[in-house]
XYZ file of C-alpha atoms in Angstrom:
678
model
C 72.322 -40.001 -90.574
C 72.827 -36.379 -89.542
C 73.569 -36.060 -85.838
C 72.128 -33.105 -83.902
C 70.500 -31.258 -86.818
C 69.627 -28.133 -84.822
C 73.162 -27.824 -83.482
C 74.674 -28.115 -86.937
C 72.267 -25.814 -88.705
C 73.892 -22.584 -89.992
C 73.075 -19.469 -87.992
C 72.762 -15.778 -88.711
C 74.494 -12.931 -86.883
C 73.582 -9.667 -88.542
C 75.582 -9.551 -91.781
C 77.363 -12.861 -91.206
C 76.481 -16.559 -91.366
C 77.851 -19.183 -88.977
C 78.518 -22.782 -89.966
C 76.821 -24.191 -86.842
C 75.513 -23.031 -83.471
C 78.550 -23.753 -81.250
C 80.192 -20.680 -79.753
C 83.379 -20.553 -77.699
C 82.703 -17.761 -75.235
C 85.338 -15.473 -73.760
C 87.564 -16.565 -70.882
C 90.924 -15.495 -69.516
C 94.062 -17.380 -70.607
C 97.105 -15.453 -69.316
C 98.920 -16.398 -72.538
C 100.197 -12.871 -73.113
C 103.390 -11.285 -71.834
C 103.110 -7.896 -73.563
C 99.392 -7.037 -73.392
C 98.737 -8.313 -76.917
C 97.570 -11.654 -78.283
C 100.376 -14.183 -78.570
C 101.356 -17.181 -80.675
C 99.886 -19.345 -77.913
C 96.541 -17.595 -78.406
C 96.695 -18.268 -82.143
C 97.415 -21.959 -81.579
C 94.753 -22.266 -78.874
C 91.924 -20.596 -80.768
C 93.103 -22.018 -84.091
C 92.860 -25.571 -82.750
C 89.221 -25.091 -81.775
C 88.403 -23.400 -85.073
C 89.997 -26.256 -87.003
C 87.854 -28.725 -85.064
C 84.586 -27.017 -85.977
C 83.667 -24.212 -83.524
C 81.523 -21.655 -85.381
C 82.242 -18.492 -83.367
C 85.049 -17.616 -80.978
C 84.932 -14.602 -78.698
C 88.456 -14.029 -77.486
C 89.220 -13.180 -73.890
C 88.098 -9.877 -72.409
C 90.312 -6.925 -73.321
C 90.627 -3.702 -71.343
C 89.284 -0.493 -72.915
C 90.998 1.773 -70.397
C 94.151 1.706 -68.213
C 92.050 1.567 -65.022
C 90.872 -1.991 -65.849
C 93.924 -4.186 -65.302
C 93.286 -6.877 -62.698
C 96.283 -8.980 -63.796
C 99.527 -8.390 -65.711
C 98.294 -10.717 -68.474
C 95.411 -8.550 -69.672
C 95.261 -7.609 -73.359
C 94.925 -3.834 -73.826
C 92.312 -3.227 -76.525
C 92.959 0.532 -76.638
C 96.645 0.248 -77.586
C 97.539 0.210 -81.325
C 99.998 -2.628 -80.651
C 97.035 -4.983 -80.356
C 96.227 -4.714 -84.075
C 98.996 -6.954 -85.406
C 98.238 -9.561 -82.758
C 94.588 -9.594 -83.837
C 95.786 -10.345 -87.345
C 97.952 -13.205 -86.106
C 95.038 -14.888 -84.357
C 92.682 -14.181 -87.260
C 95.081 -15.905 -89.640
C 94.890 -19.042 -87.485
C 91.099 -18.989 -87.046
C 89.302 -17.477 -90.039
C 90.561 -19.880 -92.751
C 88.540 -22.597 -91.003
C 85.305 -20.657 -91.468
C 85.117 -19.552 -87.833
C 84.054 -16.022 -86.910
C 86.444 -14.264 -84.522
C 85.315 -11.500 -82.142
C 87.061 -9.195 -79.674
C 85.450 -8.617 -76.286
C 85.696 -5.040 -74.982
C 85.455 -4.662 -71.225
C 85.938 -2.616 -68.082
C 85.785 -4.250 -64.665
C 84.896 -1.144 -62.667
C 85.053 -1.819 -58.933
C 85.759 -5.540 -59.415
C 89.521 -5.056 -59.478
C 92.183 -3.117 -57.596
C 94.983 -0.689 -58.411
C 97.921 -3.017 -57.758
C 98.711 -3.638 -61.433
C 97.489 -0.380 -62.991
C 98.638 1.895 -60.129
C 95.573 3.975 -60.960
C 92.418 4.514 -58.897
C 89.654 2.017 -59.546
C 86.716 3.546 -61.430
C 83.064 2.974 -60.519
C 79.745 4.846 -60.659
C 79.822 5.186 -56.856
C 82.505 4.586 -54.193
C 81.267 1.092 -53.280
C 84.038 -1.510 -52.821
C 83.991 -4.985 -54.330
C 83.564 -7.794 -51.796
C 86.531 -9.636 -53.327
C 89.006 -6.802 -54.043
C 87.869 -4.521 -51.163
C 89.357 -1.317 -52.632
C 87.295 1.870 -52.378
C 86.734 3.089 -55.956
C 86.882 6.583 -57.367
C 83.440 7.926 -58.345
C 83.669 8.693 -62.039
C 83.112 12.273 -63.185
C 81.162 13.207 -66.303
C 84.439 13.801 -68.127
C 85.716 10.359 -67.125
C 82.481 8.788 -68.352
C 83.134 10.458 -71.700
C 86.676 9.077 -71.597
C 85.321 5.583 -71.010
C 82.968 5.869 -73.996
C 85.905 6.940 -76.134
C 87.866 3.946 -74.849
C 85.179 1.549 -76.072
C 84.972 3.319 -79.442
C 88.738 3.434 -79.907
C 89.061 -0.231 -78.964
C 86.330 -1.184 -81.452
C 88.115 0.689 -84.222
C 91.361 -1.143 -83.500
C 89.507 -4.479 -83.689
C 88.294 -3.439 -87.134
C 91.880 -2.625 -88.143
C 92.906 -6.053 -86.874
C 90.691 -7.807 -89.398
C 88.294 -9.399 -86.935
C 84.712 -10.378 -87.745
C 83.109 -8.477 -84.909
C 83.246 -7.049 -81.399
C 81.327 -7.853 -78.240
C 80.588 -5.156 -75.675
C 81.272 -6.567 -72.221
C 80.921 -4.954 -68.837
C 77.176 -5.344 -68.265
C 77.476 -8.961 -67.112
C 79.213 -10.321 -64.000
C 78.900 -7.061 -62.084
C 81.502 -5.216 -64.163
C 81.459 -1.463 -64.728
C 78.438 -1.098 -67.017
C 76.481 -3.491 -64.818
C 77.462 -1.341 -61.850
C 75.897 1.662 -63.580
C 72.750 -0.367 -64.300
C 72.250 -1.778 -60.794
C 70.659 0.284 -57.988
C 72.783 -1.787 -55.598
C 75.986 -0.161 -56.856
C 74.822 3.052 -58.572
C 73.996 5.724 -55.992
C 74.438 8.707 -58.308
C 72.038 11.637 -58.487
C 73.151 13.017 -61.873
C 72.132 12.023 -65.411
C 73.655 8.556 -64.902
C 71.814 7.583 -61.719
C 68.326 7.129 -60.352
C 65.850 6.041 -63.029
C 66.476 3.154 -65.396
C 66.589 5.656 -68.254
C 69.497 7.379 -66.530
C 71.244 4.185 -65.473
C 70.978 2.853 -69.043
C 72.339 6.075 -70.554
C 75.997 5.008 -70.510
C 75.211 1.621 -72.074
C 73.231 3.345 -74.846
C 76.083 5.754 -75.564
C 78.625 2.944 -75.780
C 76.422 0.860 -78.081
C 75.982 3.837 -80.398
C 79.684 4.696 -80.495
C 80.831 1.104 -80.995
C 78.322 0.556 -83.784
C 79.524 3.741 -85.463
C 83.115 2.493 -85.288
C 82.308 -0.921 -86.764
C 81.304 -1.243 -90.433
C 77.998 -2.826 -91.389
C 79.848 -5.877 -92.698
C 80.993 -6.723 -89.169
C 79.077 -8.016 -86.173
C 78.417 -6.085 -82.961
C 77.192 -8.017 -79.941
C 76.749 -7.404 -76.249
C 77.010 -9.542 -73.140
C 74.517 -9.098 -70.328
C 73.380 -10.928 -67.223
C 70.242 -12.999 -66.945
C 70.306 -12.688 -63.145
C 72.647 -10.979 -60.665
C 71.659 -13.391 -57.920
C 70.166 -12.723 -54.510
C 71.605 -9.242 -53.918
C 69.824 -6.430 -52.126
C 68.555 -4.024 -54.832
C 70.299 -6.166 -57.439
C 68.997 -6.916 -60.912
C 66.980 -10.086 -61.361
C 65.778 -11.789 -64.525
C 62.792 -9.487 -65.074
C 65.065 -6.435 -64.771
C 67.537 -7.851 -67.258
C 64.721 -8.725 -69.661
C 63.750 -5.051 -69.681
C 67.384 -4.034 -70.228
C 67.586 -6.549 -73.087
C 64.455 -5.031 -74.662
C 66.083 -1.613 -74.548
C 69.245 -3.006 -76.135
C 67.250 -4.661 -78.905
C 65.318 -1.433 -79.495
C 68.561 0.364 -80.429
C 68.735 -1.876 -83.540
C 72.503 -1.469 -83.216
C 73.525 -4.932 -82.007
C 73.402 -8.275 -83.811
C 73.170 -10.601 -80.809
C 72.974 -10.765 -77.022
C 75.116 -13.204 -75.036
C 73.645 -13.976 -71.621
C 75.475 -15.035 -68.467
C 74.795 -14.649 -64.730
C 76.193 -13.531 -61.423
C 78.492 -10.934 -59.911
C 81.515 -11.238 -57.647
C 79.126 -11.499 -54.711
C 78.366 -15.033 -55.960
C 80.881 -16.153 -58.547
C 79.466 -19.674 -58.702
C 76.578 -18.157 -60.679
C 79.164 -17.104 -63.262
C 81.265 -20.249 -63.517
C 79.722 -22.755 -61.189
C 81.919 -25.636 -60.113
C 80.403 -29.051 -59.517
C 77.859 -29.656 -58.056
C 76.341 -26.603 -59.774
C 73.684 -28.151 -62.023
C 74.342 -28.536 -65.723
C 72.574 -25.821 -67.687
C 71.885 -23.732 -64.591
C 71.559 -20.516 -66.621
C 69.189 -21.793 -69.308
C 65.894 -20.713 -67.696
C 66.936 -17.080 -67.234
C 68.409 -16.941 -70.728
C 65.167 -18.289 -72.164
C 63.344 -15.383 -70.519
C 65.759 -12.934 -72.102
C 65.225 -14.505 -75.510
C 61.471 -14.104 -75.156
C 61.990 -10.390 -74.550
C 64.077 -9.524 -77.618
C 62.084 -10.790 -80.584
C 64.247 -12.102 -83.428
C 67.560 -10.888 -82.015
C 69.839 -13.961 -81.647
C 70.685 -14.984 -78.083
C 73.653 -17.027 -76.816
C 73.239 -19.240 -73.736
C 76.015 -20.465 -71.416
C 76.239 -22.234 -68.055
C 77.668 -25.753 -67.845
C 76.271 -26.965 -71.151
C 78.548 -29.932 -71.757
C 76.862 -32.553 -73.936
C 75.530 -32.440 -77.506
C 72.186 -33.755 -76.270
C 71.861 -30.841 -73.856
C 72.897 -28.346 -76.530
C 70.447 -29.792 -79.045
C 67.643 -29.588 -76.485
C 68.349 -25.899 -75.832
C 68.006 -25.115 -79.530
C 64.963 -27.298 -80.140
C 63.089 -25.732 -77.212
C 63.969 -22.248 -78.411
C 65.768 -21.303 -75.203
C 68.546 -19.722 -77.267
C 69.887 -19.503 -80.807
C 73.517 -20.352 -80.086
C 75.116 -22.563 -77.441
C 78.097 -21.011 -75.712
C 80.813 -23.019 -74.001
C 84.127 -22.145 -72.442
C 85.231 -24.830 -70.001
C 83.865 -27.721 -72.071
C 85.798 -26.544 -75.138
C 88.856 -26.109 -72.945
C 88.473 -29.726 -71.870
C 87.978 -31.024 -75.413
C 88.864 -28.980 -78.480
C 87.278 -31.697 -80.624
C 83.812 -31.403 -79.060
C 82.193 -30.238 -82.310
C 83.885 -32.832 -84.482
C 82.986 -35.660 -82.109
C 79.374 -34.489 -81.830
C 79.037 -34.223 -85.610
C 80.431 -37.721 -86.010
C 78.010 -39.265 -83.524
C 80.814 -39.837 -81.007
C 79.340 -37.986 -78.029
C 80.638 -40.658 -75.639
C 84.194 -39.910 -76.754
C 83.990 -36.279 -75.661
C 86.345 -35.588 -72.763
C 83.938 -34.205 -70.149
C 84.343 -30.982 -68.260
C 83.896 -32.113 -64.657
C 83.463 -28.675 -63.095
C 86.710 -28.862 -61.125
C 87.530 -25.239 -62.053
C 91.227 -26.030 -62.300
C 91.171 -23.811 -65.389
C 90.064 -20.853 -63.289
C 92.530 -21.639 -60.517
C 95.415 -21.957 -62.982
C 95.231 -18.390 -64.261
C 95.743 -17.033 -60.747
C 99.392 -18.107 -61.006
C 100.219 -19.089 -64.557
C 98.709 -19.634 -67.992
C 95.435 -21.437 -68.572
C 95.429 -25.221 -68.152
C 92.822 -27.972 -67.795
C 92.780 -30.600 -65.071
C 92.664 -33.423 -67.632
C 93.486 -31.986 -71.053
C 97.266 -31.563 -71.036
C 97.298 -29.889 -74.479
C 95.641 -26.673 -73.270
C 98.019 -23.791 -73.831
C 100.467 -26.173 -75.503
C 98.475 -26.741 -78.700
C 101.437 -26.050 -80.976
C 103.251 -29.015 -79.407
C 100.665 -31.342 -77.892
C 97.381 -30.911 -79.755
C 98.352 -33.365 -82.482
C 99.822 -36.731 -81.509
C 103.432 -37.151 -82.659
C 104.252 -39.813 -85.186
C 104.147 -43.343 -83.832
C 107.480 -45.174 -83.594
C 108.655 -46.633 -86.872
C 108.205 -50.317 -87.625
C 111.863 -51.096 -86.939
C 111.927 -49.355 -83.544
C 112.988 -51.709 -80.772
C 110.743 -50.499 -77.945
C 107.135 -51.402 -78.705
C 105.590 -52.728 -75.503
C 105.083 -50.801 -72.290
C 103.835 -51.774 -68.853
C 101.982 -49.085 -66.933
C 101.691 -49.839 -63.222
C 98.864 -47.970 -61.562
C 95.474 -46.976 -62.944
C 95.014 -43.612 -61.298
C 94.991 -40.457 -63.417
C 98.746 -40.545 -64.122
C 98.838 -44.169 -65.224
C 95.649 -43.971 -67.265
C 96.804 -40.868 -69.137
C 100.220 -42.393 -69.828
C 98.618 -45.598 -71.052
C 96.207 -43.836 -73.394
C 98.866 -41.621 -74.934
C 101.193 -44.597 -75.391
C 98.375 -46.543 -77.076
C 97.603 -43.588 -79.354
C 101.265 -43.615 -80.369
C 101.065 -47.227 -81.489
C 102.517 -48.996 -78.470
C 101.244 -52.277 -77.058
C 100.139 -51.310 -73.556
C 99.380 -53.371 -70.466
C 98.064 -51.659 -67.352
C 98.445 -53.252 -63.906
C 96.291 -52.044 -61.020
C 96.240 -53.602 -57.572
C 92.698 -52.376 -56.802
C 89.572 -53.849 -58.335
C 88.717 -50.592 -60.129
C 90.540 -47.806 -61.923
C 90.577 -44.203 -60.749
C 92.928 -44.097 -57.780
C 92.359 -41.173 -55.427
C 89.920 -39.569 -57.883
C 87.583 -42.462 -57.143
C 87.920 -41.785 -53.420
C 86.881 -38.169 -53.911
C 83.954 -39.128 -56.125
C 82.379 -40.984 -53.195
C 81.314 -37.531 -51.960
C 78.212 -36.457 -53.885
C 79.340 -32.907 -54.867
C 82.460 -34.422 -56.467
C 80.754 -37.307 -58.263
C 81.459 -35.654 -61.615
C 85.215 -35.782 -61.025
C 85.082 -39.488 -61.761
C 84.546 -38.417 -65.351
C 88.296 -37.774 -65.500
C 89.367 -41.355 -64.934
C 86.243 -43.065 -66.247
C 86.715 -41.302 -69.572
C 90.347 -42.395 -69.725
C 89.385 -45.967 -68.834
C 86.706 -46.053 -71.521
C 89.130 -44.731 -74.126
C 91.686 -47.364 -73.143
C 89.167 -50.165 -73.554
C 88.171 -48.832 -76.967
C 91.861 -48.765 -77.907
C 92.240 -52.435 -76.975
C 94.557 -51.840 -74.037
C 94.879 -54.717 -71.567
C 93.910 -53.663 -68.037
C 94.718 -56.134 -65.274
C 92.749 -55.221 -62.164
C 93.405 -56.729 -58.764
C 97.021 -57.325 -59.760
C 99.755 -55.836 -57.553
C 102.639 -55.955 -60.004
C 106.110 -56.846 -58.703
C 109.588 -56.688 -60.168
C 109.385 -60.444 -60.762
C 106.208 -59.918 -62.848
C 107.662 -57.124 -64.936
C 111.418 -57.397 -65.412
C 112.380 -58.520 -68.887
C 108.768 -58.736 -70.063
C 108.387 -55.270 -71.607
C 110.465 -52.779 -73.525
C 109.569 -49.846 -71.261
C 107.880 -49.194 -67.929
C 105.826 -46.302 -66.596
C 105.333 -46.469 -62.839
C 102.293 -44.644 -61.448
C 101.828 -46.318 -58.083
C 100.582 -43.191 -56.350
C 100.938 -42.324 -52.698
C 99.595 -43.304 -49.301
C 98.378 -41.059 -46.467
C 100.782 -40.173 -43.673
C 99.624 -41.329 -40.253
C 102.057 -39.569 -37.922
C 99.938 -36.434 -37.442
C 102.746 -33.874 -37.851
C 102.182 -30.655 -39.779
C 104.684 -28.854 -41.985
C 105.478 -26.618 -39.010
C 107.654 -29.445 -37.630
C 110.028 -30.505 -40.438
C 112.344 -32.387 -38.084
C 109.479 -34.704 -37.156
C 109.122 -35.804 -40.789
C 112.414 -37.706 -40.638
C 112.154 -41.501 -41.039
C 111.784 -43.128 -37.651
C 110.768 -39.940 -35.851
C 108.054 -40.469 -33.219
C 104.485 -39.689 -34.252
C 102.140 -37.293 -32.498
C 101.099 -39.120 -29.312
C 97.927 -41.112 -29.788
C 97.883 -41.247 -33.585
C 98.321 -45.021 -33.326
C 94.981 -45.431 -31.543
C 92.233 -47.580 -33.069
C 90.038 -44.529 -33.658
C 92.498 -42.598 -35.858
C 91.894 -42.786 -39.597
C 92.989 -41.292 -42.924
C 91.229 -40.114 -46.079
C 91.940 -43.491 -47.648
C 90.192 -45.235 -44.746
C 87.121 -43.021 -44.925
C 86.647 -42.597 -48.686
C 88.729 -45.434 -50.103
C 88.013 -48.245 -47.679
C 84.596 -46.853 -46.642
C 85.243 -47.326 -42.921
C 82.097 -46.540 -40.941
C 83.054 -43.876 -38.405
C 81.253 -43.153 -35.114
C 79.186 -40.096 -34.228
C 81.738 -37.396 -33.334
C 84.667 -36.785 -35.698
C 87.587 -34.347 -35.680
C 89.406 -33.862 -38.998
C 92.969 -32.577 -38.680
C 93.977 -30.821 -41.898
C 97.441 -29.593 -42.866
C 96.885 -29.394 -46.639
C 94.100 -26.872 -47.134
C 92.863 -28.615 -50.274
C 89.601 -30.431 -51.005
C 90.352 -33.631 -49.152
C 89.481 -32.516 -45.634
C 86.418 -30.627 -46.866
C 85.197 -33.602 -48.875
C 85.595 -35.953 -45.904
C 83.705 -33.510 -43.694
C 80.856 -33.197 -46.181
C 80.714 -36.967 -46.561
C 80.548 -37.564 -42.820
C 78.220 -34.713 -41.893
C 75.766 -35.356 -44.713
C 73.684 -38.351 -45.685
C 71.286 -40.355 -43.567
C 73.620 -40.720 -40.592
C 74.800 -37.204 -39.861
C 77.834 -37.011 -37.630
C 79.125 -34.125 -35.561
C 82.189 -32.946 -37.478
C 84.919 -30.384 -36.904
C 87.813 -29.470 -39.204
C 90.883 -28.161 -37.381
C 93.748 -26.676 -39.382
C 96.904 -24.771 -38.545
C 96.303 -22.648 -41.707
C 94.739 -19.170 -41.708
C 91.383 -20.613 -42.730
C 89.843 -23.914 -43.653
C 90.078 -24.706 -47.360
C 92.680 -22.072 -48.193
C 93.647 -24.063 -51.294
C 90.230 -23.468 -52.874
C 90.709 -19.716 -53.032
C 91.938 -19.674 -56.628
C 89.129 -21.877 -57.948
C 86.653 -19.421 -56.378
C 84.343 -22.097 -54.974
C 85.501 -21.829 -51.349
C 82.439 -19.751 -50.348
C 80.156 -22.339 -51.960
C 81.864 -25.271 -50.241
C 82.022 -23.424 -46.924
C 78.320 -22.673 -47.188
C 77.506 -26.348 -47.675
C 79.632 -27.323 -44.669
C 78.106 -24.709 -42.398
C 74.601 -25.761 -43.385
C 75.567 -29.288 -42.320
C 76.746 -27.950 -38.966
C 80.468 -28.580 -39.537
C 82.666 -26.572 -37.173
C 85.601 -24.866 -38.869
C 88.612 -24.086 -36.652
C 91.712 -22.374 -38.025
C 95.103 -21.577 -36.516
C 95.355 -24.748 -34.419
C 97.386 -27.941 -34.701
C 97.253 -31.401 -33.192
C 99.235 -31.994 -29.984
C 97.898 -35.273 -28.585
C 95.109 -37.825 -28.827
C 94.273 -39.717 -25.671
C 91.273 -42.002 -25.798
C 88.367 -39.712 -26.717
C 90.107 -36.449 -25.822
C 92.089 -34.427 -28.376
C 94.485 -31.638 -27.438
C 95.073 -28.836 -29.930
C 97.412 -25.858 -29.697
C 97.012 -22.342 -31.055
C 99.833 -21.979 -33.589
C 100.280 -18.290 -32.745
C 100.380 -18.237 -28.932
C 100.667 -21.906 -27.992
C 97.476 -21.905 -25.923
C 96.091 -25.428 -25.467
C 92.521 -26.375 -26.328
C 90.608 -29.562 -25.554
C 88.039 -31.373 -27.678
C 86.074 -33.991 -25.766
C 84.508 -36.394 -26.478
C 85.911 -37.135 -29.927
C 84.972 -40.596 -31.125
C 87.276 -40.568 -34.177
C 90.093 -38.496 -35.673
C 90.785 -38.274 -39.419
C 94.292 -37.169 -40.391
C 94.713 -35.155 -43.593
C 98.365 -34.305 -43.109
C 100.109 -35.300 -46.321
C 101.010 -38.305 -48.429
C 104.040 -40.592 -48.800
C 105.185 -41.463 -52.314
C 104.759 -45.168 -53.089
C 108.110 -45.287 -54.891
C 109.359 -48.746 -53.902
C 108.582 -50.404 -57.235
C 109.988 -47.427 -59.139
C 113.303 -47.749 -57.328
C 113.508 -51.541 -57.486
C 112.600 -51.812 -61.152
C 114.852 -48.892 -62.046
C 117.778 -50.867 -60.630
C 117.309 -53.745 -63.099
C 115.677 -52.139 -66.175
C 116.947 -49.286 -68.327
C 113.775 -47.594 -69.540
C 111.750 -46.905 -66.382
C 110.038 -43.624 -65.569
C 107.871 -42.577 -62.643
C 104.890 -40.252 -62.949
C 102.476 -38.604 -60.556
C 102.364 -39.141 -56.817
C 104.949 -41.921 -56.729
C 107.472 -39.230 -57.690
C 106.016 -36.549 -55.405
C 102.432 -36.373 -54.090
C 100.650 -33.451 -55.783
C 97.508 -32.703 -57.808
C 95.429 -34.463 -60.463
C 96.678 -32.019 -63.088
C 100.322 -32.856 -62.353
C 99.617 -36.576 -62.581
C 97.960 -36.297 -65.986
C 100.561 -33.870 -67.311
C 103.421 -36.169 -66.347
C 101.623 -39.216 -67.743
C 101.231 -37.469 -71.089
C 104.864 -36.382 -71.263
C 106.217 -39.751 -70.144
C 104.418 -41.580 -72.931
C 105.570 -39.089 -75.545
C 109.165 -39.408 -74.402
C 109.013 -43.128 -75.058
C 108.755 -42.283 -78.758
C 111.964 -40.294 -78.644
C 113.762 -42.991 -76.671
C 112.494 -45.657 -79.064
C 113.611 -43.691 -82.098
C 117.031 -43.085 -80.555
C 117.550 -46.769 -79.817
C 116.568 -47.696 -83.371
C 118.964 -45.266 -85.031
């Protein structure tokens, strides 16, 4: 039986044929250190090509020095990029995958911190995110930009790629800024009418096509909708722009996305953005361009969804970025009828947050960016190795990942979990509707463990007496528990063992995240959440309490500069804040807890010490940190040789850290086993 026949039908892109309809669309990686593609890029893209992806558009590359938002941007206009193209092509093309460069200028949606050059734009309108007033481009600078696109295209040809994609129309970047009346206020030949606003795009298409031989593909990325922006471009406007692009007969496909930096969740919506949220607009674009192939994106995660897009004629190719980050084997699993084995993208946007500080990573695929080392499982321990059985204590993300990797390496694995379900703190978070998808992290791991025949003992709080001498190795993933003393990080002395808690935190009406989401305690009508972490926990609790049938009056108070500061890098803070405000949640920053007395809470301004009262407050929820549950790790480590802790029981952190450490811990067992056998 052939699974998903439309998805695995060959496709046509101008002069080239694709082996199926799955396309890995461009996304930033931060793998480079010298503005060229690196060995990590080759391993990353090569892994997805080897597993069946038909087309890969590499990350956006700058066509001019004024478009450098981060140090890790590849410079498409520099000759040094050519050899790096060849390196990536050598890893990708032998698998039958087409490899494209994406040529791009951000315009106003950047700043001059990295480039030390003025930001270019059609008009001096600042970006809402970067806030820097741009330089209004002159006619000569427009010519320079066109030359930058043409030069960059020629270098991609020299690099042996299969094609180039013109970027900058979508996502509110420079060419989109010229197209939109919201950002183009010019009165010369490049402003005013659509003919004038389209002039630059037409020139670039013509020059890029002239630089690229007929044997190579030229594509373009556009928006299907800018979103609800005054004088912005909506779907009907983009359909007309797409018709004009098709009429040039110079491009071989159109890739459609959505959004600008005024609403980045239209671009890369985090959960609970609906799956396939861009399909309708893309379908309208496809109807406008005749036979020109169209690529759709927007949280398309399952083979069934992808097949439906193709069967309905909404698009000709299905583009994915985050889902193929989460599972490089998506195509292979779909082709083999193993859709349930696909590691799901849960819309956490950890991938997007990661590149703000380091290289690309995935919240629950530890191999991302480490494909050369982690993509393939190492050899299982030899038959004569002494260590063959492992106990994993704790079935949160760290323990589940460690258990699965150990099982994949041929170990006999037993998992102990004191709760009646797996998932740990991920399951707490998933109680809140917008984060329901996050349970896909631990549910997927649990399902894979059951398929691997791993023994999972639920409702079993393992002790040293249970474990000692019964296994060859031990991985302890017992997690962490919420602190209940109420102190923030501004008072380090108060974190000492035995130090007195904030007065009143021992009252009956003071709770923690575990109480609210884990134990499902039913709180009264008025709730104050005290947050010292700035991550999703306080926001999720607030949304849980303020929403639903019984809406409570909720306030979040934090000593940080703003509520939810930790969501800045994942870009969904405005979306989450919007949901909270619509529910009536009060957001108070720059204050910390001083005292709770009955139903009155005293806060203090962290900058001037001024006291504030909240009254009446029926319940207080503390989100002020976690304590590592490391007792078993210490006790077992005193009597057994091969014991390792992973995740929060070592130090309370993030889901990514838990899964990363679980993966590494299991792999290290192989080395320890081999060493003991030699």
